[in-house]
Amino acid sequence: MALVLTEEQLMLKESAAGLLAEKAGVAQLRALRDADDALGFAPDVWRDIAGMGWPGIAIPEAYGGLGYGYTGLGLVLEQAGRHLSPVPLQSTVLLGATLLNELGSEAQKQALLAPLAAGELHVTLALQEGPLHAPEDTALRAEAEGAGYRLHGSKCLVLDALAAQQFVVIARTSGLPGDSAGLTAFLVPADAAGLTVERRSLVDARGVGALQLDAVQVPADAVLGDVDAAWDGLSRSLDIANIGLAAELLGIATEAFERTVGYLKERKQFGKVIGSFQGLQHRAAELFAELELSRSLVLKALQAIDADDPQLPVLASAAKAKLCEVAQRATNEGIQMHGGIGMTDEYDIGFFIKRARVVQHCFGDYNYHLDRFARLSGF
Amino acid sequence: MSDLEKFRAETRAWLEENCPSAMREPVRGFEDLYMGGRNPEVDHPDQPVWCQRMAERGWTVPHWPREYGGGGLNKEEAKVLQQEMARIGARRPLESFGISMLGPALLKFGTEAQKQEHLPPICRGEIRWCQGYSEPNAGSDLASLQTRAEDRGDHYLINGQKVWTSYADKADWIFCLVRTDNSGSKHEGISFVLFDMASEGVTTRPIKLISGSSPFCETFFDNVRAEKRNLVGEEGKGWAIAKYLLTHEREMISGFGTAPRTSLGSVAVDTFGADASGRLRNGILRHTIAQYQLDALAFGATMSRVGDEAKAGQGLGAASSIFKYYGTELNKRRNELNLAVGGEPALGWDGDVYEGGATSRDWLRSKGNSIEGGTSEVQLNIIAKRVLGLPD
């Protein structure tokens, strides 16, 4: 497939940039943070986004979506990264819709994807239990009881937890932590008895929470896909999610870089603009090269999702590892090259480094994905 | 049958008939490349035969116009020819700086008479060209070159010295940057002239590199006569031609960085072994290889993307400015890893047991990639100023 955007995709990118810049930019993120907003996004802005059809962008038309594919969603996520948009695109659209589509039965897809595509339903993934992403190590237990299951355990890093009406909880139904077999995905409603949703506060000031499940009872039809066999669908969903997050990181890194280059052209010291110093010029030029490589890899990985490419796992880890590395460098250089003003809360560049680190961490950071890339490459 | 299918069938039949079997053997090294010229280096008697047969059809340079000795093929036909040659493993019949560098410059800047005179012998492999650019005091700062060309009416008298002239000792003609005027800025007053290396007053001396013998030479001009009809473009306006040609050279060099066929990680596993989970035993080496392979993958995707964007009419993006810099740095990383993974045998310099020192000599030679054709530092200056718009 040609590594190039179509006219339709370029138009989508433009319209995403316009709406997010106006209604969900850094200023809105700052206001939500300063107001200590529990939800972490503005519901009326989400309704505007739903009006554009973006929640259903990657959902097949048969289930009420736009059927634009993940390349389209990736372009929107890149713009969300550029503007640090406080919107639940990652939780509900990238993770929620993908998990339902990959794991769900026909009946589950029929029931849930249409309201999700309409922006009325928020679904998010509850996977991580320890300090690091390690899906095989899932220990949260689900015990068969009567016609259903009882779930015991806890989860952290649940994106937009306070907005979710449904959680996709990954639980162990057999085997031991460390086994990829024996995992099952359950749909757990937010109002289930025994479920506590606790708000958490991370550096990026976005909506995130932790779950405590004390003997939460769910019926048999709460199982998403097959019992003990969530791994393949989960793994593919995580590959898709990591490529989407790589697209967001591309937007964050590119915007941080452009703001920094802009500052290099303005700021004067020693009687000259600091951008005339070769020490800074070469660092900026090297970063530009890394960003161009990042853009190619993200596009290649997004296209691999839509083309059902068997190389998807290795491309997903490649894209996430590369974008973790480059976003880290771009945001670090952003602070350093802004100097003292970059350390102040009043200036916006700090928001980029904070969001970047959270996105880098989610579902595996540089270390996790470079290791996986090497393993999948045969070493 | 469409015209293209007909062309394919005819091409296939002709190649089967005319490509000698020895020319279907894989290229093992530089000695297998045929560069032509007045006194060609012939490693196998079929090399000139194959070159001549292909040249008769214009297929040594398939995409050049027929009137200048090319094949006049359009893109689709040229692709078919390439595919059909690949199908039987046919070698390219002729490699030369005339094809890759001078030709494109003459097609763009040359007069009709210059094209008629110089392009057909390039296509037939009769004249071998070399490039006279760098001087001892004009490397990265190429425009400060001082080789003088004095106006003598119908000709120039040339005095000075060039360095890094590849194959100067084997070339028949040179395309050379000379200074015709010293009064203006250094970019003005440079002219692009062609002359015969057999002229009186030309001497060459080979340069031995850290990697051993090399095609590079020092070239000296002592009152050498160059006819004015062989001035390309206007007098004093040669810098634009020089830069145009450099972009061709940089594209060629940056190609060295594309992902190699063999995975270095797999080679390392064969040498060092893997743990129970299949991971290379030395975690530090594994990290370095993984980072290299990741960047090679991303670089390859970037080359594809820039090509695809150009084909889709979106223009040659800014990304193309990184090719020379990134490709050569990547190739140096690859060569360092070849040493790390290869161990003692990779350090071999001579002898059959070390395959003639191929690994270490390639490693040493790769150090030049980020110097020749514009250093990495010059490339970063170009990106900073022209792409990012940072001031002087």
XYZ file of N, CA and C in Angstrom, chain A residues 2-5 10 257 261 265 273 275-276 278 281-282 284-286 288-290 292-293 295-297 300 318 322 325 366 370-371 373-375 378-379, chain B residues 265 269 278-280 286-287 289-291 293-295 297 301-302 304-305 308 314 318-319 322 325-326 377 380-381 383-385 387-392:
222
model
N 0.516 2.228 -0.781
C 1.317 3.455 -0.841
C 1.284 4.164 0.511
N 2.456 4.598 0.981
C 2.539 5.282 2.276
C 2.203 6.756 2.088
N 0.932 7.009 1.830
C 0.533 8.374 1.515
C -0.923 8.540 1.956
N -1.294 9.756 2.348
C -2.673 10.014 2.763
C -3.537 10.339 1.551
N -6.810 13.541 4.207
C -6.264 14.880 4.445
C -7.355 15.842 4.917
N 7.884 20.183 19.310
C 9.037 20.552 18.488
C 8.793 21.889 17.772
N 10.986 25.240 18.100
C 11.681 25.911 16.988
C 11.201 27.365 16.883
N 13.525 31.036 17.384
C 13.589 32.161 16.447
C 13.261 33.499 17.113
N 19.387 35.990 18.153
C 18.372 34.970 18.451
C 19.107 33.645 18.685
N 18.380 30.719 18.105
C 18.291 29.764 16.997
C 19.417 29.910 15.986
N 20.249 30.949 16.118
C 21.390 31.091 15.206
C 22.599 30.303 15.709
N 24.815 27.163 16.396
C 24.885 25.850 15.744
C 24.621 24.702 16.734
N 21.031 24.452 16.621
C 20.549 24.113 15.270
C 20.684 22.627 14.982
N 21.827 22.072 15.327
C 22.037 20.655 15.020
C 21.119 19.766 15.850
N 18.173 20.566 16.861
C 16.840 20.705 16.254
C 16.762 19.910 14.951
N 17.823 19.947 14.148
C 17.805 19.236 12.860
C 17.758 17.723 13.070
N 18.496 17.243 14.079
C 18.450 15.803 14.370
C 17.046 15.379 14.807
N 14.293 16.850 13.989
C 13.444 16.890 12.795
C 13.534 15.566 12.042
N 14.759 15.057 11.891
C 14.948 13.786 11.188
C 14.204 12.667 11.918
N 14.324 12.622 13.240
C 13.647 11.573 14.014
C 12.125 11.678 13.877
N 10.503 12.819 11.254
C 10.116 12.336 9.924
C 10.081 10.806 9.898
N 11.051 10.171 10.543
C 11.044 8.711 10.633
C 9.818 8.230 11.404
N 6.916 9.690 11.711
C 5.696 9.862 10.917
C 5.515 8.694 9.938
N 6.606 8.262 9.323
C 6.525 7.156 8.359
C 6.121 5.859 9.046
N 6.715 5.623 10.211
C 6.461 4.369 10.915
C 5.021 4.312 11.432
N 2.758 3.615 8.470
C 2.909 2.213 8.055
C 2.152 1.274 9.005
N 7.160 -1.666 17.091
C 8.126 -0.755 16.479
C 7.630 0.691 16.594
N 9.432 3.476 18.976
C 10.054 4.630 18.318
C 9.430 5.931 18.810
N 10.473 6.901 22.314
C 11.829 7.464 22.293
C 11.801 8.916 21.792
N 8.753 2.312 26.144
C 9.882 2.039 25.246
C 10.544 0.691 25.564
N 10.446 -2.190 22.833
C 11.676 -2.498 22.098
C 12.058 -3.963 22.352
N 11.839 -4.413 23.583
C 12.085 -5.827 23.893
C 11.168 -6.724 23.055
N 9.686 -5.941 20.223
C 10.099 -5.805 18.816
C 11.250 -6.760 18.507
N 12.223 -6.808 19.402
C 13.375 -7.689 19.187
C 12.932 -9.151 19.224
N 12.100 -9.491 20.200
C 11.638 -10.883 20.326
C 10.879 -11.309 19.069
N 12.978 -12.149 16.141
C 13.790 -13.366 16.187
C 15.035 -13.280 17.047
N 15.119 -12.243 17.907
C 16.261 -12.201 18.819
C 15.865 -11.559 20.140
N 20.159 -9.243 14.233
C 19.764 -9.933 15.456
C 19.858 -11.441 15.302
N 22.232 -14.097 17.294
C 21.729 -15.269 18.028
C 22.533 -16.515 17.635
N 14.246 -17.103 24.043
C 14.620 -16.756 22.669
C 15.350 -15.424 22.550
N 15.621 -14.797 23.709
C 16.303 -13.498 23.667
C 17.815 -13.693 23.559
N 18.434 -12.853 22.742
C 19.893 -12.855 22.617
C 20.517 -12.735 24.007
N 21.948 -6.726 22.581
C 20.585 -6.895 22.053
C 19.888 -5.545 21.928
N 20.051 -4.699 22.938
C 19.425 -3.372 22.903
C 19.966 -2.550 21.733
N 21.344 -3.578 18.943
C 20.876 -4.117 17.658
C 19.402 -3.767 17.435
N 18.602 -3.898 18.502
C 17.165 -3.620 18.365
C 16.950 -2.157 17.962
N 17.690 -1.252 18.584
C 17.529 0.160 18.261
C 17.952 0.413 16.804
N 17.881 -1.827 14.319
C 16.899 -2.412 13.387
C 15.611 -1.598 13.340
N 15.250 -1.037 14.493
C 14.059 -0.180 14.541
C 14.265 1.050 13.651
N 15.424 1.678 13.776
C 15.687 2.876 12.988
C 15.823 2.551 11.499
N 14.220 0.167 9.973
C 12.835 -0.033 9.521
C 12.161 1.318 9.263
N 10.876 2.994 5.722
C 9.493 3.470 5.554
C 9.478 4.925 5.104
N 10.464 5.687 5.542
C 10.521 7.104 5.161
C 10.912 7.262 3.689
N 10.207 5.108 1.415
C 8.987 4.725 0.684
C 7.962 5.852 0.711
N 7.790 6.440 1.878
C 6.760 7.485 2.013
C 7.074 8.669 1.101
N 6.295 7.721 -2.402
C 4.853 7.612 -2.633
C 4.187 8.984 -2.662
N 2.150 15.050 -4.331
C 2.238 15.920 -3.152
C 3.618 16.570 -3.034
N 9.833 17.715 2.779
C 11.031 18.117 3.518
C 11.793 16.893 4.026
N 11.081 15.759 4.144
C 11.718 14.554 4.668
C 12.931 14.142 3.830
N 16.625 14.672 4.926
C 17.311 13.906 5.975
C 18.034 12.683 5.421
N 22.034 12.474 5.562
C 22.475 12.456 6.960
C 22.106 11.137 7.639
N 20.832 10.785 7.575
C 20.380 9.641 8.362
C 20.881 8.323 7.779
N 27.492 17.066 9.258
C 27.356 18.385 9.893
C 26.828 19.414 8.889
N 23.151 18.775 8.439
C 22.356 19.310 9.559
C 22.225 20.834 9.438
N 23.282 21.491 8.974
C 23.185 22.941 8.737
C 22.096 23.234 7.705
N 19.453 21.386 6.896
C 18.108 21.152 7.467
C 17.723 22.328 8.375
N 18.666 22.734 9.238
C 18.359 23.803 10.204
C 17.978 25.093 9.479
N 18.717 25.416 8.425
C 18.495 26.718 7.777
C 17.374 26.668 6.748
N 15.101 24.045 6.004
C 13.822 23.409 6.353
C 13.199 24.064 7.581
N 14.011 24.239 8.628
C 13.457 24.785 9.865
C 13.475 26.315 9.883
N 14.189 26.912 8.939
C 14.202 28.372 8.847
C 14.941 29.063 9.978
N 15.910 28.360 10.589
C 16.690 29.000 11.655
C 17.712 29.948 11.025
N 17.966 31.076 11.686
C 18.789 32.118 11.056
C 20.296 31.855 11.152
N 21.066 32.596 10.347
C 22.535 32.515 10.398
C 23.050 33.161 11.672
